[in-house]
Amino acid sequence: RGVAPSSAHPHPRRMAPHPDRPPLPQKVRDAAAFAAWLKPAMLLPILRIPHSARRSFHLDADPATAAVEVIAPAVEGLMAKAAPAPIAGLDTRLESMHLEVRDVKPDRVVVWVFTRRLWFDVADLRLSPAPGGGTKVDARSFSTGFLPLSVPGANPLNLLLCFVPFGGPHASRIKRFESLFAEQARATAARPMKAGAGADAAETRDA
């Protein structure tokens, strides 16, 4: 159940985070790996409804390469920028989060989402060829628990508190991911083709 155990090891980064985005403490990362697998807030079928959101959208990208060439670079590119100044209250802006790309496969990308106060959510993106071309993204964003991982013993406590209903910015987060990925897809499509790539493609078609 949950994210596969291999997600304990992050996807190799191609872009380093901005210096004002320090790495997470190892104890938080260890707790996140367990929370992503257990998903306490998603254990009860009815009560988990306010803890998550689902939405599908279309991406103008090759489904064979969208995960590696669009989604992962889009998340890493956002983290390579300076974090915005904090605002009063709960900051739900995607730019304010600590995002980490985890499992990256042609048909699935998992992104860990940490708030400034270390509430921990997961974005699970399933990719498939879209009718008529491009990629269909079935996105789900969900909370892992009522308490942030900064609280000692958060995982067992969140297991005990799995019945507590609470909200989260999951629907708006998915919409923000959609616009972020669309922007990255346009940027990727606009890049000049590498020298020889056109000839190689032509040879492949003629073979």
mmCIF file of C-alpha atoms in Angstrom:
data_model
loop_
_atom_site.group_PDB
_atom_site.id
_atom_site.type_symbol
_atom_site.label_atom_id
_atom_site.label_comp_id
_atom_site.label_asym_id
_atom_site.label_seq_id
_atom_site.Cartn_x
_atom_site.Cartn_y
_atom_site.Cartn_z
ATOM 1 C CA ARG A 1 0.000 0.000 0.000
ATOM 2 C CA GLY A 2 1.103 3.580 -0.622
ATOM 3 C CA VAL A 3 4.207 4.737 -2.392
ATOM 4 C CA ALA A 4 6.585 1.953 -3.280
ATOM 5 C CA PRO A 5 9.514 1.435 -0.912
ATOM 6 C CA SER A 6 11.906 2.565 -3.657
ATOM 7 C CA SER A 7 10.548 6.091 -3.178
ATOM 8 C CA ALA A 8 12.738 6.332 -0.080
ATOM 9 C CA HIS A 9 15.438 7.268 -2.592
ATOM 10 C CA PRO A 10 14.786 10.511 -4.463
ATOM 11 C CA HIS A 11 15.005 10.935 -8.211
ATOM 12 C CA PRO A 12 18.522 12.211 -9.141
ATOM 13 C CA ARG A 13 18.344 15.982 -9.432
ATOM 14 C CA ARG A 14 19.389 17.796 -12.583
ATOM 15 C CA MET A 15 18.985 21.220 -10.946
ATOM 16 C CA ALA A 16 20.112 22.117 -7.446
ATOM 17 C CA PRO A 17 17.622 23.869 -5.127
ATOM 18 C CA HIS A 18 18.122 27.559 -4.457
ATOM 19 C CA PRO A 19 20.540 28.256 -1.555
ATOM 20 C CA ASP A 20 17.727 29.730 0.551
ATOM 21 C CA ARG A 21 15.948 26.365 0.425
ATOM 22 C CA PRO A 22 18.010 24.310 2.907
ATOM 23 C CA PRO A 23 17.813 20.507 2.835
ATOM 24 C CA LEU A 24 15.415 18.837 5.216
ATOM 25 C CA PRO A 25 16.759 17.188 8.371
ATOM 26 C CA GLN A 26 17.312 13.466 7.924
ATOM 27 C CA LYS A 27 14.869 12.609 10.712
ATOM 28 C CA VAL A 28 12.146 14.478 8.824
ATOM 29 C CA ARG A 29 12.988 12.646 5.611
ATOM 30 C CA ASP A 30 12.881 9.300 7.422
ATOM 31 C CA ALA A 31 9.506 10.157 8.941
ATOM 32 C CA ALA A 32 8.245 11.264 5.516
ATOM 33 C CA ALA A 33 9.234 7.959 3.910
ATOM 34 C CA PHE A 34 7.158 6.096 6.482
ATOM 35 C CA ALA A 35 4.231 8.538 6.263
ATOM 36 C CA ALA A 36 4.169 8.293 2.458
ATOM 37 C CA TRP A 37 3.853 4.530 2.745
ATOM 38 C CA LEU A 38 1.368 4.420 5.632
ATOM 39 C CA LYS A 39 -0.756 7.475 4.688
ATOM 40 C CA PRO A 40 -2.625 7.758 8.030
ATOM 41 C CA ALA A 41 -4.983 10.473 6.783
ATOM 42 C CA MET A 42 -6.137 8.244 3.918
ATOM 43 C CA LEU A 43 -6.929 5.092 5.901
ATOM 44 C CA LEU A 44 -10.677 5.628 6.447
ATOM 45 C CA PRO A 45 -12.670 5.599 3.186
ATOM 46 C CA ILE A 46 -15.271 8.239 4.055
ATOM 47 C CA LEU A 47 -13.256 10.552 6.291
ATOM 48 C CA ARG A 48 -10.350 10.732 3.858
ATOM 49 C CA ILE A 49 -12.418 12.659 1.306
ATOM 50 C CA PRO A 50 -11.536 16.150 2.651
ATOM 51 C CA HIS A 51 -7.889 15.120 2.948
ATOM 52 C CA SER A 52 -7.324 14.838 -0.801
ATOM 53 C CA ALA A 53 -8.279 15.931 -4.296
ATOM 54 C CA ARG A 54 -8.180 14.345 -7.744
ATOM 55 C CA ARG A 55 -8.184 15.909 -11.186
ATOM 56 C CA SER A 56 -7.181 14.936 -14.711
ATOM 57 C CA PHE A 57 -5.697 17.297 -17.273
ATOM 58 C CA HIS A 58 -4.010 17.233 -20.669
ATOM 59 C CA LEU A 59 -0.338 17.979 -21.241
ATOM 60 C CA ASP A 60 1.137 18.784 -24.639
ATOM 61 C CA ALA A 61 4.081 16.437 -24.274
ATOM 62 C CA ASP A 62 5.212 13.044 -25.519
ATOM 63 C CA PRO A 63 3.870 10.461 -23.034
ATOM 64 C CA ALA A 64 7.108 8.495 -23.380
ATOM 65 C CA THR A 65 9.230 11.376 -22.087
ATOM 66 C CA ALA A 66 6.824 13.667 -20.187
ATOM 67 C CA ALA A 67 7.926 12.407 -16.766
ATOM 68 C CA VAL A 68 11.644 13.043 -17.320
ATOM 69 C CA GLU A 69 11.536 15.977 -19.745
ATOM 70 C CA VAL A 70 8.589 17.982 -18.386
ATOM 71 C CA ILE A 71 7.297 17.082 -14.934
ATOM 72 C CA ALA A 72 10.537 16.455 -13.032
ATOM 73 C CA PRO A 73 12.321 19.524 -14.517
ATOM 74 C CA ALA A 74 9.292 21.708 -13.800
ATOM 75 C CA VAL A 75 9.327 20.828 -10.101
ATOM 76 C CA GLU A 76 13.118 21.103 -9.846
ATOM 77 C CA GLY A 77 13.069 24.418 -11.710
ATOM 78 C CA LEU A 78 10.577 25.853 -9.242
ATOM 79 C CA MET A 79 12.815 24.811 -6.344
ATOM 80 C CA ALA A 80 15.830 26.353 -8.084
ATOM 81 C CA LYS A 81 14.209 29.770 -7.621
ATOM 82 C CA ALA A 82 14.318 31.748 -4.398
ATOM 83 C CA ALA A 83 11.420 31.089 -2.049
ATOM 84 C CA PRO A 84 8.908 33.949 -1.799
ATOM 85 C CA ALA A 85 8.709 35.999 1.361
ATOM 86 C CA PRO A 86 6.501 34.302 3.961
ATOM 87 C CA ILE A 87 2.998 35.590 4.481
ATOM 88 C CA ALA A 88 0.870 35.677 7.605
ATOM 89 C CA GLY A 89 -1.077 32.544 8.416
ATOM 90 C CA LEU A 90 -0.849 29.291 6.518
ATOM 91 C CA ASP A 91 1.065 29.727 3.271
ATOM 92 C CA THR A 92 -0.419 27.377 0.673
ATOM 93 C CA ARG A 93 1.486 28.703 -2.356
ATOM 94 C CA LEU A 94 3.314 25.983 -4.233
ATOM 95 C CA GLU A 95 6.343 28.264 -4.522
ATOM 96 C CA SER A 96 6.572 28.376 -0.727
ATOM 97 C CA MET A 97 6.701 24.603 -0.337
ATOM 98 C CA HIS A 98 9.669 22.282 -0.238
ATOM 99 C CA LEU A 99 9.066 19.972 -3.202
ATOM 100 C CA GLU A 100 11.023 16.821 -3.889
ATOM 101 C CA VAL A 101 10.647 14.596 -6.929
ATOM 102 C CA ARG A 102 10.592 10.957 -5.908
ATOM 103 C CA ASP A 103 9.724 7.989 -8.133
ATOM 104 C CA VAL A 104 9.991 8.926 -11.802
ATOM 105 C CA LYS A 105 8.712 6.374 -14.267
ATOM 106 C CA PRO A 106 7.223 6.837 -17.748
ATOM 107 C CA ASP A 107 3.741 6.296 -16.318
ATOM 108 C CA ARG A 108 4.100 7.803 -12.843
ATOM 109 C CA VAL A 109 5.781 10.610 -10.930
ATOM 110 C CA VAL A 110 5.567 11.058 -7.161
ATOM 111 C CA VAL A 111 6.312 14.454 -5.601
ATOM 112 C CA TRP A 112 6.739 15.012 -1.880
ATOM 113 C CA VAL A 113 5.330 18.330 -0.644
ATOM 114 C CA PHE A 114 6.392 19.903 2.658
ATOM 115 C CA THR A 115 4.999 23.151 4.030
ATOM 116 C CA ARG A 116 7.209 25.588 5.917
ATOM 117 C CA ARG A 117 5.859 24.091 9.145
ATOM 118 C CA LEU A 118 6.537 20.553 7.857
ATOM 119 C CA TRP A 119 3.043 19.332 7.172
ATOM 120 C CA PHE A 120 3.656 16.590 4.661
ATOM 121 C CA ASP A 121 1.564 15.881 1.563
ATOM 122 C CA VAL A 122 2.080 13.704 -1.503
ATOM 123 C CA ALA A 123 1.267 14.417 -5.155
ATOM 124 C CA ASP A 124 0.808 11.228 -7.166
ATOM 125 C CA LEU A 125 0.768 11.819 -10.937
ATOM 126 C CA ARG A 126 -0.235 8.969 -13.271
ATOM 127 C CA LEU A 127 0.621 9.468 -16.940
ATOM 128 C CA SER A 128 -0.888 7.837 -20.014
ATOM 129 C CA PRO A 129 -1.210 8.598 -23.756
ATOM 130 C CA ALA A 130 -4.102 10.973 -24.375
ATOM 131 C CA PRO A 131 -6.587 10.392 -27.205
ATOM 132 C CA GLY A 132 -5.520 12.576 -30.100
ATOM 133 C CA GLY A 133 -1.969 12.995 -28.830
ATOM 134 C CA GLY A 134 -0.142 14.332 -25.819
ATOM 135 C CA THR A 135 -0.251 13.060 -22.268
ATOM 136 C CA LYS A 136 -3.155 12.589 -19.892
ATOM 137 C CA VAL A 137 -2.217 13.320 -16.277
ATOM 138 C CA ASP A 138 -4.369 11.817 -13.547
ATOM 139 C CA ALA A 139 -3.288 13.827 -10.513
ATOM 140 C CA ARG A 140 -4.017 13.135 -6.884
ATOM 141 C CA SER A 141 -2.801 15.287 -3.998
ATOM 142 C CA PHE A 142 -3.337 14.099 -0.441
ATOM 143 C CA SER A 143 -2.367 14.796 3.152
ATOM 144 C CA THR A 144 -0.522 12.142 5.116
ATOM 145 C CA GLY A 145 -1.593 13.213 8.580
ATOM 146 C CA PHE A 146 -3.231 15.755 10.858
ATOM 147 C CA LEU A 147 0.029 16.753 12.593
ATOM 148 C CA PRO A 148 3.177 18.118 10.913
ATOM 149 C CA LEU A 149 6.321 15.996 10.933
ATOM 150 C CA SER A 150 7.972 18.586 13.186
ATOM 151 C CA VAL A 151 5.915 17.124 16.058
ATOM 152 C CA PRO A 152 7.791 14.307 17.846
ATOM 153 C CA GLY A 153 6.083 10.990 17.191
ATOM 154 C CA ALA A 154 3.949 12.502 14.416
ATOM 155 C CA ASN A 155 3.435 9.244 12.538
ATOM 156 C CA PRO A 156 1.973 7.149 15.389
ATOM 157 C CA LEU A 157 -0.038 10.147 16.566
ATOM 158 C CA ASN A 158 -1.403 10.705 13.062
ATOM 159 C CA LEU A 159 -2.381 7.050 12.946
ATOM 160 C CA LEU A 160 -4.415 7.535 16.126
ATOM 161 C CA LEU A 161 -5.907 10.756 14.733
ATOM 162 C CA CYS A 162 -6.814 9.349 11.317
ATOM 163 C CA PHE A 163 -10.515 9.922 12.054
ATOM 164 C CA VAL A 164 -10.059 13.715 12.451
ATOM 165 C CA PRO A 165 -11.369 15.569 9.373
ATOM 166 C CA PHE A 166 -9.339 18.510 8.109
ATOM 167 C CA GLY A 167 -8.873 20.406 4.870
ATOM 168 C CA GLY A 168 -5.945 21.140 2.613
ATOM 169 C CA PRO A 169 -5.108 23.095 -0.554
ATOM 170 C CA HIS A 170 -5.106 19.990 -2.722
ATOM 171 C CA ALA A 171 -7.434 21.134 -5.508
ATOM 172 C CA SER A 172 -5.626 24.449 -5.960
ATOM 173 C CA ARG A 173 -2.273 22.647 -5.804
ATOM 174 C CA ILE A 174 -3.211 20.373 -8.693
ATOM 175 C CA LYS A 175 -4.269 23.386 -10.755
ATOM 176 C CA ARG A 176 -0.936 25.048 -10.004
ATOM 177 C CA PHE A 177 0.899 21.884 -11.032
ATOM 178 C CA GLU A 178 -1.074 21.864 -14.283
ATOM 179 C CA SER A 179 0.005 25.408 -15.179
ATOM 180 C CA LEU A 180 3.582 24.698 -14.084
ATOM 181 C CA PHE A 181 3.816 21.582 -16.267
ATOM 182 C CA ALA A 182 2.188 23.333 -19.236
ATOM 183 C CA GLU A 183 4.763 26.113 -19.017
ATOM 184 C CA GLN A 184 7.595 23.575 -18.884
ATOM 185 C CA ALA A 185 6.129 21.648 -21.848
ATOM 186 C CA ARG A 186 6.106 24.832 -23.929
ATOM 187 C CA ALA A 187 9.688 25.612 -22.937
ATOM 188 C CA THR A 188 10.799 22.071 -23.777
ATOM 189 C CA ALA A 189 9.085 22.156 -27.174
ATOM 190 C CA ALA A 190 10.714 25.513 -27.973
ATOM 191 C CA ARG A 191 14.258 24.282 -27.380
ATOM 192 C CA PRO A 192 16.432 23.995 -30.505
ATOM 193 C CA MET A 193 16.823 20.390 -31.617
ATOM 194 C CA LYS A 194 20.266 18.990 -30.915
ATOM 195 C CA ALA A 195 22.596 18.747 -33.861
ATOM 196 C CA GLY A 196 22.076 15.474 -35.669
ATOM 197 C CA ALA A 197 18.817 14.723 -33.878
ATOM 198 C CA GLY A 198 16.765 15.550 -36.959
ATOM 199 C CA ALA A 199 18.877 13.317 -39.147
ATOM 200 C CA ASP A 200 18.680 10.501 -36.619
ATOM 201 C CA ALA A 201 14.902 10.821 -36.490
ATOM 202 C CA ALA A 202 14.709 10.778 -40.279
ATOM 203 C CA GLU A 203 16.874 7.662 -40.451
ATOM 204 C CA THR A 204 14.636 6.003 -37.863
ATOM 205 C CA ARG A 205 11.511 6.784 -39.899
ATOM 206 C CA ASP A 206 13.123 5.565 -43.136
ATOM 207 C CA ALA A 207 14.414 2.333 -41.568
#
